[in-house]
Amino acid sequence: MTQKPIQLNAFDMMVPVHQSPGLWRHPESGVADFTRLSYWTNVARTLEEAGFASLFLADIPGVYDVYGGGADATYRGGVQFPLLDPLVAIPAMAAVTQTLGFGVTASVTYEQPYLLARTLSTLDHFTDGRVAWNIVTSYQDSAARNLGMQGQIPHDERYDRADEYMEVMYKLFEGSIEPGAVRADAEANVFVDPAKVHDIEHSGAFFSVPGQALTAPGPQRTPLLFQAGSSSRGQQFALDHAEAIFLSGGTTKLVRRWVDGIRDGLEERGRPRDAVKIFTLATIVVADTDEEAQQRFDEYRRHVDTESALALFGGWTGVDLAGAEPDAPLEYVATDANQSALASFTTLSDGTTWTVRDLAEFVAIGGRGPVIIGSPATVVDELERWMQETDIDGFNVSAAVRPADLERFGRFVTPELRRRGLLTEGEAGQTVRDRTLGSGPWLADDHQGASYRVSP
Ligand SMILES: Cc1cc2nc3c(=O)[nH]c(=O)nc-3n(C[C@H](O)[C@H](O)[C@H](O)COP(=O)(O)O)c2cc1C
């Protein structure tokens, strides 16, 4: 049995269908209300009570329009569409919770760093240091087209640009407004001390930001940094910047391979092997007994929508499987979309040949991660097995029926985790960085972002 506590993130998105196409039709699904703020404040409360360290909200700035050469299947299936802006809901969720962190996704390919730094600092203030940023480079042509470009920036170049983007962000968060700059000293007639505000004077290949940050940083200065790139260039970027990395793989063997690569990469950079926390996707179907959980899963299966699953897969990978022979084997092609999503069913599949049908059925519940089915004891045994075999730090828990399966997690799995002493509880006032890494509120001194820090 592992001694290491299991860290829990919930993996969700402000859409009707996130990872389990078709399940919105299940009678227990509540997603018809996903546009109500109360849906999300209830989710936040549920997760906090269930011992989750954070809620990770995925986001994309485009529509999945690859399958069948259009978006009709996406519309019909509610496949990550319609899509609300996750940043807007965070303060409301923070106001009804005390310890839950919020991982928000924002794209470095389409957002300007100067304004995004202000948005994230605002959220860090409003959440008392409970905001984390999932740094993505994005992978959709539809996003590029609607954001004023002819097509996507090529895959690896997106990451080169993202490296410079991060330099700008570190300068804005760490190097522009010193701690103590905001004095609000009425007697001296000084609100902000000019000696403690610095222009960042950034001039690079992609960005020019000569001036100062628009707002003083929040309790964490730089928000906790999440990343999920899994291609080799994506992994390099993650090693250079991330404090927590998300993976998504169907087998312990595949996930272990990625984990070893990450920990070796950290060591090569002279950092501790555990400097970055690693989470992998898992979908849990739990009930009182193994039989009841299996029955529940069988019932879920009757609600899956394989066409929507292929629309989702097309959006991730840029590969259109409309009209493909269901028994045709999948083949790897390099695209400018999400390279690791396709690789996990082809070049990284350990000799298994995936057909189009297998893929649609697998992706239809829980996306690219495992589905763990059983009683609370069986589920926790399986979570422990994944922890041991993959050397991860925790899970990104996705719900098949939303939000019911998150509530069920809290009702069934959390008590078993607590009974086995596997959950670490949050404390009010603790930042999400401290809760996740145990290293205080700011970036670690050996993180490259800390080198931009100006101190009093
Ligand atoms: C668990 C997980 C969550 C992700 N969430 C998002 C997201 O919200 N938005 C996004 O644009 N990409 C998301 N991605 C995609 C990654 O950021 C990255 O673009 C993807 O893995 C492709 O990069 P790669 O080619 O380096 O693998 C996610 C990936 C994983 C594994």
Short mmCIF file of C-alpha atoms and ligand atoms in Angstrom, two decimals:
data_model
loop_
_atom_site.label_atom_id
_atom_site.label_comp_id
_atom_site.label_asym_id
_atom_site.label_seq_id
_atom_site.Cartn_x
_atom_site.Cartn_y
_atom_site.Cartn_z
CA MET A 1 0.00 0.00 0.00
CA THR A 2 1.26 3.44 -0.89
CA GLN A 3 1.99 5.92 1.88
CA LYS A 4 1.89 8.90 -0.44
CA PRO A 5 -1.36 10.87 -0.11
CA ILE A 6 -3.52 11.08 -3.22
CA GLN A 7 -4.09 14.62 -4.49
CA LEU A 8 -7.41 15.24 -6.16
CA ASN A 9 -8.28 17.65 -8.92
CA ALA A 10 -11.66 17.62 -10.59
CA PHE A 11 -11.46 17.96 -14.37
CA ASP A 12 -14.45 19.78 -15.79
CA MET A 13 -15.42 22.28 -18.44
CA MET A 14 -18.26 24.78 -18.77
CA VAL A 15 -19.98 22.84 -21.54
CA PRO A 16 -22.75 20.21 -21.92
CA VAL A 17 -20.28 17.45 -22.91
CA HIS A 18 -16.74 17.43 -21.67
CA GLN A 19 -15.20 13.94 -21.88
CA SER A 20 -18.19 11.59 -22.08
CA PRO A 21 -20.26 12.22 -25.23
CA GLY A 22 -23.93 11.30 -24.99
CA LEU A 23 -24.07 11.06 -21.19
CA TRP A 24 -25.86 14.41 -20.97
CA ARG A 25 -28.96 12.33 -21.87
CA HIS A 26 -28.67 10.24 -18.70
CA PRO A 27 -31.63 10.87 -16.37
CA GLU A 28 -29.29 11.91 -13.51
CA SER A 29 -27.43 14.47 -15.62
CA GLY A 30 -27.80 18.06 -14.42
CA VAL A 31 -25.97 19.72 -17.30
CA ALA A 32 -29.10 21.25 -18.74
CA ASP A 33 -28.41 23.88 -16.05
CA PHE A 34 -24.74 24.41 -16.88
CA THR A 35 -25.37 28.07 -17.81
CA ARG A 36 -26.65 28.85 -14.30
CA LEU A 37 -24.08 30.20 -11.89
CA SER A 38 -25.63 28.10 -9.12
CA TYR A 39 -24.67 24.93 -11.04
CA TRP A 40 -21.01 25.92 -10.67
CA THR A 41 -21.16 27.22 -7.11
CA ASN A 42 -22.78 23.90 -6.13
CA VAL A 43 -20.01 21.97 -7.92
CA ALA A 44 -17.40 24.03 -6.04
CA ARG A 45 -19.02 23.30 -2.66
CA THR A 46 -19.34 19.60 -3.47
CA LEU A 47 -15.67 19.34 -4.40
CA GLU A 48 -14.46 21.18 -1.33
CA GLU A 49 -16.46 18.89 0.95
CA ALA A 50 -15.13 15.88 -0.97
CA GLY A 51 -11.52 16.88 -0.21
CA PHE A 52 -10.53 17.98 -3.71
CA ALA A 53 -7.54 20.34 -3.82
CA SER A 54 -8.76 22.04 -6.97
CA LEU A 55 -11.21 22.27 -9.80
CA PHE A 56 -9.45 22.34 -13.14
CA LEU A 57 -11.54 23.98 -15.84
CA ALA A 58 -10.56 23.17 -19.40
CA ASP A 59 -11.21 25.70 -22.13
CA ILE A 60 -10.81 26.04 -25.88
CA PRO A 61 -11.18 29.17 -27.97
CA GLY A 62 -12.79 27.37 -30.94
CA VAL A 63 -15.40 24.90 -32.14
CA TYR A 64 -14.71 21.28 -33.14
CA ASP A 65 -15.41 21.33 -36.88
CA VAL A 66 -13.15 18.59 -38.22
CA TYR A 67 -15.52 15.57 -38.19
CA GLY A 68 -17.42 15.41 -41.48
CA GLY A 69 -15.83 18.70 -42.52
CA GLY A 70 -18.18 20.75 -40.33
CA ALA A 71 -19.62 21.31 -36.87
CA ASP A 72 -23.07 19.70 -37.15
CA ALA A 73 -22.15 16.61 -35.11
CA THR A 74 -20.56 18.91 -32.52
CA TYR A 75 -23.74 20.99 -32.26
CA ARG A 76 -26.06 17.98 -32.08
CA GLY A 77 -23.96 16.28 -29.43
CA GLY A 78 -23.18 19.43 -27.37
CA VAL A 79 -19.52 18.46 -27.78
CA GLN A 80 -17.68 21.13 -25.79
CA PHE A 81 -20.23 23.53 -27.28
CA PRO A 82 -21.84 25.90 -26.34
CA LEU A 83 -18.91 27.02 -24.24
CA LEU A 84 -18.92 29.50 -21.33
CA ASP A 85 -15.91 31.51 -20.22
CA PRO A 86 -14.48 29.81 -17.09
CA LEU A 87 -12.62 32.89 -15.84
CA VAL A 88 -15.88 34.70 -15.20
CA ALA A 89 -17.24 32.11 -12.75
CA ILE A 90 -14.17 31.77 -10.52
CA PRO A 91 -14.90 34.64 -8.09
CA ALA A 92 -18.42 33.32 -7.45
CA MET A 93 -17.07 29.83 -6.77
CA ALA A 94 -14.33 31.25 -4.55
CA ALA A 95 -16.91 33.18 -2.55
CA VAL A 96 -18.68 29.96 -1.48
CA THR A 97 -15.51 27.98 -0.65
CA GLN A 98 -12.45 28.40 1.54
CA THR A 99 -9.87 25.85 0.48
CA LEU A 100 -10.66 24.77 -3.08
CA GLY A 101 -8.19 25.89 -5.77
CA PHE A 102 -9.26 26.88 -9.28
CA GLY A 103 -7.19 25.89 -12.29
CA VAL A 104 -8.22 28.01 -15.23
CA THR A 105 -7.16 27.47 -18.78
CA ALA A 106 -5.95 30.41 -20.83
CA SER A 107 -4.29 30.23 -24.23
CA VAL A 108 -0.90 31.81 -24.75
CA THR A 109 -1.45 31.64 -28.50
CA TYR A 110 -4.48 33.92 -28.49
CA GLU A 111 -4.43 36.04 -25.32
CA GLN A 112 -2.13 39.04 -24.96
CA PRO A 113 0.26 38.50 -22.02
CA TYR A 114 -0.08 42.06 -20.78
CA LEU A 115 -3.84 41.76 -20.24
CA LEU A 116 -3.84 38.12 -19.17
CA ALA A 117 -1.38 38.95 -16.38
CA ARG A 118 -3.88 41.47 -15.04
CA THR A 119 -6.77 38.99 -15.26
CA LEU A 120 -4.84 36.28 -13.43
CA SER A 121 -3.59 38.69 -10.76
CA THR A 122 -7.16 39.89 -10.25
CA LEU A 123 -8.27 36.29 -9.75
CA ASP A 124 -5.38 35.63 -7.39
CA HIS A 125 -6.53 38.58 -5.25
CA PHE A 126 -10.21 37.62 -5.38
CA THR A 127 -9.52 33.97 -4.48
CA ASP A 128 -6.91 34.76 -1.78
CA GLY A 129 -4.24 32.89 -3.70
CA ARG A 130 -6.31 29.96 -4.89
CA VAL A 131 -5.89 30.40 -8.63
CA ALA A 132 -3.83 28.16 -10.88
CA TRP A 133 -3.25 28.69 -14.59
CA ASN A 134 -3.38 25.83 -17.09
CA ILE A 135 -1.03 27.12 -19.79
CA VAL A 136 -2.15 25.92 -23.22
CA THR A 137 -0.90 26.67 -26.70
CA SER A 138 -4.25 25.55 -28.26
CA TYR A 139 -4.73 23.13 -31.14
CA GLN A 140 -7.74 24.17 -33.24
CA ASP A 141 -7.73 25.66 -36.73
CA SER A 142 -11.19 27.04 -35.99
CA ALA A 143 -9.71 29.13 -33.17
CA ALA A 144 -6.97 30.51 -35.40
CA ARG A 145 -9.43 31.45 -38.17
CA ASN A 146 -11.77 33.31 -35.82
CA LEU A 147 -8.96 35.12 -34.08
CA GLY A 148 -7.67 36.84 -37.16
CA MET A 149 -5.23 34.29 -38.51
CA GLN A 150 -5.18 32.22 -41.72
CA GLY A 151 -4.39 29.03 -39.83
CA GLN A 152 -2.56 27.76 -36.78
CA ILE A 153 0.99 28.65 -35.92
CA PRO A 154 2.92 25.38 -36.52
CA HIS A 155 2.94 23.01 -33.51
CA ASP A 156 6.52 23.45 -32.25
CA GLU A 157 6.64 27.16 -33.04
CA ARG A 158 3.61 27.65 -30.77
CA TYR A 159 5.77 26.39 -27.91
CA ASP A 160 8.74 28.60 -28.89
CA ARG A 161 6.42 31.59 -28.76
CA ALA A 162 4.98 30.32 -25.50
CA ASP A 163 8.47 30.30 -23.93
CA GLU A 164 8.81 34.02 -24.60
CA TYR A 165 5.23 34.59 -23.44
CA MET A 166 6.13 33.05 -20.10
CA GLU A 167 9.17 35.30 -19.80
CA VAL A 168 6.86 38.30 -20.18
CA MET A 169 4.47 36.86 -17.58
CA TYR A 170 7.26 36.23 -15.06
CA LYS A 171 8.49 39.78 -15.54
CA LEU A 172 4.97 41.16 -14.99
CA PHE A 173 4.18 38.96 -11.98
CA GLU A 174 7.59 38.88 -10.31
CA GLY A 175 9.59 41.80 -11.61
CA SER A 176 7.35 44.82 -11.98
CA ILE A 177 5.56 45.73 -8.75
CA GLU A 178 7.47 44.85 -5.60
CA PRO A 179 5.80 43.49 -2.48
CA GLY A 180 5.02 46.50 -0.29
CA ALA A 181 4.65 48.84 -3.27
CA VAL A 182 0.99 49.45 -2.43
CA ARG A 183 1.19 51.48 0.76
CA ALA A 184 -2.22 53.21 0.90
CA ASP A 185 -0.59 55.68 3.32
CA ALA A 186 -2.97 58.62 3.69
CA GLU A 187 -0.66 60.57 5.97
CA ALA A 188 2.20 60.47 3.48
CA ASN A 189 -0.22 60.92 0.58
CA VAL A 190 1.21 57.86 -1.15
CA PHE A 191 -0.98 55.08 -2.46
CA VAL A 192 1.70 53.32 -4.52
CA ASP A 193 5.40 53.90 -3.89
CA PRO A 194 6.95 54.89 -7.26
CA ALA A 195 10.35 53.50 -6.23
CA LYS A 196 8.81 50.02 -6.07
CA VAL A 197 7.24 49.95 -9.53
CA HIS A 198 9.44 48.94 -12.46
CA ASP A 199 9.03 48.92 -16.22
CA ILE A 200 9.77 45.42 -17.48
CA GLU A 201 11.39 46.61 -20.74
CA HIS A 202 10.65 43.41 -22.58
CA SER A 203 11.55 43.36 -26.25
CA GLY A 204 11.74 39.97 -27.96
CA ALA A 205 11.04 38.06 -31.16
CA PHE A 206 7.29 37.82 -30.50
CA PHE A 207 6.35 40.34 -27.81
CA SER A 208 7.12 43.92 -26.90
CA VAL A 209 6.08 45.06 -23.44
CA PRO A 210 8.12 48.05 -22.29
CA GLY A 211 5.93 49.17 -19.37
CA GLN A 212 4.83 48.08 -15.91
CA ALA A 213 2.21 45.53 -14.80
CA LEU A 214 -1.30 46.96 -14.61
CA THR A 215 -1.97 45.51 -11.21
CA ALA A 216 0.03 44.45 -8.20
CA PRO A 217 0.37 40.66 -8.04
CA GLY A 218 -1.81 38.62 -5.70
CA PRO A 219 -0.73 36.41 -2.78
CA GLN A 220 1.05 33.91 -5.07
CA ARG A 221 2.63 36.56 -7.35
CA THR A 222 2.76 34.04 -10.24
CA PRO A 223 -0.32 31.78 -10.02
CA LEU A 224 0.39 28.05 -9.66
CA LEU A 225 1.34 26.82 -13.16
CA PHE A 226 -0.37 23.77 -14.67
CA GLN A 227 0.49 22.33 -18.07
CA ALA A 228 -0.52 19.33 -20.14
CA GLY A 229 1.66 19.16 -23.24
CA SER A 230 2.68 15.60 -23.96
CA SER A 231 4.44 15.75 -27.35
CA SER A 232 8.22 15.96 -27.02
CA ARG A 233 8.20 19.75 -27.56
CA GLY A 234 5.21 20.04 -25.23
CA GLN A 235 7.05 18.08 -22.55
CA GLN A 236 10.10 20.33 -22.82
CA PHE A 237 7.86 23.34 -22.32
CA ALA A 238 6.19 21.69 -19.33
CA LEU A 239 9.57 20.90 -17.75
CA ASP A 240 10.68 24.49 -18.19
CA HIS A 241 7.57 26.05 -16.68
CA ALA A 242 5.02 23.75 -15.06
CA GLU A 243 4.63 23.11 -11.34
CA ALA A 244 1.90 20.52 -11.99
CA ILE A 245 1.49 18.42 -15.11
CA PHE A 246 -1.65 16.69 -16.35
CA LEU A 247 -1.53 13.49 -18.33
CA SER A 248 -4.19 11.51 -20.05
CA GLY A 249 -3.43 7.88 -20.88
CA GLY A 250 -5.41 4.66 -20.85
CA THR A 251 -2.81 2.33 -19.31
CA THR A 252 -0.45 2.50 -16.36
CA LYS A 253 2.39 1.56 -18.71
CA LEU A 254 1.85 4.54 -20.99
CA VAL A 255 1.42 6.95 -18.09
CA ARG A 256 4.53 5.54 -16.36
CA ARG A 257 6.55 6.16 -19.50
CA TRP A 258 5.50 9.82 -19.49
CA VAL A 259 6.07 10.16 -15.74
CA ASP A 260 9.60 8.73 -15.98
CA GLY A 261 10.33 11.13 -18.85
CA ILE A 262 9.18 14.08 -16.77
CA ARG A 263 11.10 13.10 -13.65
CA ASP A 264 14.29 12.34 -15.67
CA GLY A 265 13.90 15.70 -17.42
CA LEU A 266 13.66 17.50 -14.09
CA GLU A 267 16.81 15.78 -12.89
CA GLU A 268 18.66 16.76 -16.08
CA ARG A 269 17.71 20.36 -15.33
CA GLY A 270 19.18 20.03 -11.84
CA ARG A 271 15.78 20.05 -10.13
CA PRO A 272 14.40 17.48 -7.68
CA ARG A 273 12.55 14.60 -9.37
CA ASP A 274 9.43 15.52 -7.42
CA ALA A 275 9.61 19.29 -8.11
CA VAL A 276 6.55 18.91 -10.33
CA LYS A 277 3.35 17.18 -9.25
CA ILE A 278 1.84 14.84 -11.84
CA PHE A 279 -1.84 14.04 -12.23
CA THR A 280 -3.51 11.63 -14.59
CA LEU A 281 -7.06 11.53 -15.86
CA ALA A 282 -9.48 9.00 -14.36
CA THR A 283 -13.25 8.62 -14.55
CA ILE A 284 -14.87 6.89 -11.59
CA VAL A 285 -18.13 4.93 -11.63
CA VAL A 286 -18.84 3.98 -8.03
CA ALA A 287 -21.72 2.38 -6.11
CA ASP A 288 -22.21 0.43 -2.89
CA THR A 289 -21.06 -2.83 -4.43
CA ASP A 290 -19.00 -3.91 -7.44
CA GLU A 291 -22.12 -5.40 -9.04
CA GLU A 292 -24.13 -2.21 -8.67
CA ALA A 293 -21.26 -0.15 -10.06
CA GLN A 294 -20.99 -2.45 -13.06
CA GLN A 295 -24.74 -2.20 -13.65
CA ARG A 296 -24.46 1.57 -13.49
CA PHE A 297 -21.60 1.53 -16.00
CA ASP A 298 -23.60 -0.76 -18.33
CA GLU A 299 -26.43 1.73 -18.13
CA TYR A 300 -24.02 4.59 -18.96
CA ARG A 301 -22.90 2.61 -22.00
CA ARG A 302 -26.45 2.68 -23.33
CA HIS A 303 -26.27 6.48 -23.39
CA VAL A 304 -22.95 6.92 -25.21
CA ASP A 305 -22.92 8.69 -28.53
CA THR A 306 -20.14 7.40 -30.76
CA GLU A 307 -20.63 10.02 -33.48
CA SER A 308 -20.07 12.73 -30.88
CA ALA A 309 -17.02 10.81 -29.64
CA LEU A 310 -15.55 10.96 -33.15
CA ALA A 311 -16.40 14.67 -33.36
CA LEU A 312 -14.45 15.15 -30.11
CA PHE A 313 -11.55 13.04 -31.36
CA GLY A 314 -11.50 14.97 -34.66
CA GLY A 315 -11.33 18.22 -32.73
CA TRP A 316 -8.41 17.03 -30.61
CA THR A 317 -6.38 15.51 -33.40
CA GLY A 318 -7.41 17.28 -36.62
CA VAL A 319 -8.17 13.82 -38.08
CA ASP A 320 -11.61 13.34 -39.70
CA LEU A 321 -12.89 9.78 -39.24
CA ALA A 322 -16.35 10.48 -40.74
CA GLY A 323 -17.22 7.71 -43.17
CA ALA A 324 -14.25 5.60 -42.04
CA GLU A 325 -14.79 1.85 -41.99
CA PRO A 326 -15.53 1.02 -38.29
CA ASP A 327 -13.06 -1.88 -38.36
CA ALA A 328 -10.28 0.07 -40.07
CA PRO A 329 -7.10 0.38 -37.97
CA LEU A 330 -6.04 3.83 -36.81
CA GLU A 331 -2.81 5.21 -38.18
CA TYR A 332 -0.59 8.00 -36.89
CA VAL A 333 -0.24 11.17 -38.95
CA ALA A 334 1.53 14.28 -37.73
CA THR A 335 -0.86 17.21 -37.60
CA ASP A 336 -0.73 20.72 -36.20
CA ALA A 337 -3.34 19.77 -33.62
CA ASN A 338 -2.91 17.75 -30.40
CA GLN A 339 -0.19 15.26 -31.36
CA SER A 340 -0.21 13.17 -28.18
CA ALA A 341 -3.95 12.45 -28.42
CA LEU A 342 -3.48 10.58 -31.67
CA ALA A 343 -0.18 9.02 -30.60
CA SER A 344 -1.78 7.39 -27.55
CA PHE A 345 -3.96 5.26 -29.86
CA THR A 346 -1.26 4.54 -32.45
CA THR A 347 2.50 4.83 -31.94
CA LEU A 348 2.23 4.66 -28.12
CA SER A 349 -0.37 1.91 -27.90
CA ASP A 350 2.07 -0.88 -26.96
CA GLY A 351 1.32 -3.06 -29.95
CA THR A 352 -2.48 -2.87 -29.62
CA THR A 353 -4.18 -2.06 -32.90
CA TRP A 354 -7.07 0.31 -32.36
CA THR A 355 -9.92 0.34 -34.85
CA VAL A 356 -12.21 3.31 -35.43
CA ARG A 357 -14.98 1.48 -33.56
CA ASP A 358 -12.72 0.69 -30.56
CA LEU A 359 -11.66 4.30 -30.42
CA ALA A 360 -15.20 5.70 -30.53
CA GLU A 361 -16.32 3.33 -27.77
CA PHE A 362 -13.28 4.03 -25.59
CA VAL A 363 -13.37 7.81 -25.93
CA ALA A 364 -17.14 7.89 -25.33
CA ILE A 365 -16.76 7.47 -21.57
CA GLY A 366 -13.93 9.31 -19.88
CA GLY A 367 -11.98 10.53 -22.91
CA ARG A 368 -8.44 9.16 -23.03
CA GLY A 369 -8.16 8.02 -19.42
CA PRO A 370 -9.18 4.84 -17.58
CA VAL A 371 -12.69 4.26 -16.25
CA ILE A 372 -12.52 2.80 -12.76
CA ILE A 373 -15.68 0.90 -11.81
CA GLY A 374 -16.56 -0.61 -8.45
CA SER A 375 -17.39 -0.31 -4.78
CA PRO A 376 -15.54 2.34 -2.74
CA ALA A 377 -12.94 -0.25 -1.64
CA THR A 378 -12.40 -1.47 -5.20
CA VAL A 379 -12.07 2.07 -6.55
CA VAL A 380 -9.56 3.11 -3.89
CA ASP A 381 -7.56 -0.12 -4.39
CA GLU A 382 -7.39 0.74 -8.08
CA LEU A 383 -6.40 4.36 -7.40
CA GLU A 384 -3.62 3.08 -5.16
CA ARG A 385 -2.49 0.65 -7.87
CA TRP A 386 -2.27 3.51 -10.37
CA MET A 387 -0.30 5.59 -7.86
CA GLN A 388 2.20 2.78 -7.29
CA GLU A 389 2.59 1.65 -10.88
CA THR A 390 2.86 5.10 -12.42
CA ASP A 391 4.55 7.20 -9.68
CA ILE A 392 1.96 9.97 -10.11
CA ASP A 393 0.89 12.33 -7.31
CA GLY A 394 -2.83 12.22 -7.88
CA PHE A 395 -5.75 12.22 -10.26
CA ASN A 396 -7.66 14.52 -12.49
CA VAL A 397 -11.12 13.15 -11.78
CA SER A 398 -13.61 13.46 -14.59
CA ALA A 399 -17.32 12.74 -14.19
CA ALA A 400 -19.23 10.75 -16.81
CA VAL A 401 -22.65 11.94 -15.62
CA ARG A 402 -22.22 15.53 -14.49
CA PRO A 403 -22.32 16.68 -11.80
CA ALA A 404 -23.82 13.50 -10.28
CA ASP A 405 -20.59 11.50 -10.48
CA LEU A 406 -18.66 14.20 -8.61
CA GLU A 407 -21.26 14.10 -5.84
CA ARG A 408 -21.06 10.30 -5.84
CA PHE A 409 -17.28 10.55 -5.53
CA GLY A 410 -17.72 12.64 -2.40
CA ARG A 411 -20.36 10.31 -0.99
CA PHE A 412 -18.64 6.97 -1.72
CA VAL A 413 -14.93 7.39 -2.47
CA THR A 414 -13.91 10.24 -0.17
CA PRO A 415 -14.86 8.44 3.09
CA GLU A 416 -12.80 5.42 1.98
CA LEU A 417 -9.81 7.65 1.10
CA ARG A 418 -10.10 9.37 4.49
CA ARG A 419 -10.43 6.03 6.28
CA ARG A 420 -7.15 4.90 4.69
CA GLY A 421 -5.46 8.23 5.52
CA LEU A 422 -4.88 8.99 1.85
CA LEU A 423 -6.37 12.48 1.65
CA THR A 424 -4.64 15.67 2.71
CA GLU A 425 -7.13 18.27 3.87
CA GLY A 426 -6.87 21.93 2.91
CA GLU A 427 -6.63 24.80 5.36
CA ALA A 428 -8.39 28.14 4.99
CA GLY A 429 -5.89 30.82 4.03
CA GLN A 430 -3.50 28.39 2.35
CA THR A 431 -2.64 29.15 -1.27
CA VAL A 432 -3.26 26.51 -3.92
CA ARG A 433 0.50 26.40 -4.55
CA ASP A 434 1.22 25.62 -0.93
CA ARG A 435 -1.50 22.99 -0.82
CA THR A 436 -0.29 21.33 -4.02
CA LEU A 437 3.48 21.57 -3.57
CA GLY A 438 3.89 22.28 0.14
CA SER A 439 6.46 24.96 -0.65
CA GLY A 440 4.87 28.23 0.43
CA PRO A 441 2.91 30.75 -1.61
CA TRP A 442 5.51 31.78 -4.22
CA LEU A 443 7.33 30.07 -7.06
CA ALA A 444 10.19 27.91 -5.74
CA ASP A 445 13.58 29.64 -5.83
CA ASP A 446 14.88 27.08 -8.35
CA HIS A 447 12.00 27.77 -10.77
CA GLN A 448 13.15 29.97 -13.65
CA GLY A 449 10.32 32.44 -12.99
CA ALA A 450 11.82 33.29 -9.59
CA SER A 451 14.93 34.70 -11.27
CA TYR A 452 12.85 37.67 -12.49
CA ARG A 453 11.81 38.58 -8.95
CA VAL A 454 12.51 42.03 -7.59
CA SER A 455 12.52 42.15 -3.81
CA PRO A 456 12.43 44.99 -1.37
C1 LIG B 1 -5.67 16.53 -19.02
C2 LIG B 1 -5.48 17.48 -20.16
C3 LIG B 1 -6.19 18.66 -20.19
C4 LIG B 1 -6.07 19.55 -21.23
N1 LIG B 1 -6.80 20.69 -21.24
C5 LIG B 1 -6.71 21.53 -22.28
C6 LIG B 1 -7.52 22.68 -22.37
O1 LIG B 1 -8.31 22.96 -21.49
N2 LIG B 1 -7.39 23.48 -23.44
C7 LIG B 1 -6.51 23.23 -24.44
O2 LIG B 1 -6.42 24.02 -25.40
N3 LIG B 1 -5.71 22.14 -24.38
C8 LIG B 1 -5.82 21.29 -23.35
N4 LIG B 1 -5.06 20.17 -23.31
C9 LIG B 1 -4.14 19.94 -24.41
C10 LIG B 1 -2.72 20.28 -24.04
O3 LIG B 1 -2.53 21.53 -23.46
C11 LIG B 1 -1.88 20.24 -25.28
O4 LIG B 1 -2.31 21.21 -26.20
C12 LIG B 1 -2.05 18.94 -25.90
O5 LIG B 1 -1.65 17.93 -25.02
C13 LIG B 1 -1.31 18.95 -27.21
O6 LIG B 1 0.01 19.27 -27.00
P1 LIG B 1 1.07 18.27 -27.40
O7 LIG B 1 0.99 18.20 -28.89
O8 LIG B 1 2.32 18.88 -26.85
O9 LIG B 1 0.71 16.99 -26.73
C14 LIG B 1 -5.18 19.26 -22.28
C15 LIG B 1 -4.45 18.06 -22.26
C16 LIG B 1 -4.60 17.17 -21.22
C17 LIG B 1 -3.80 15.92 -21.23
#
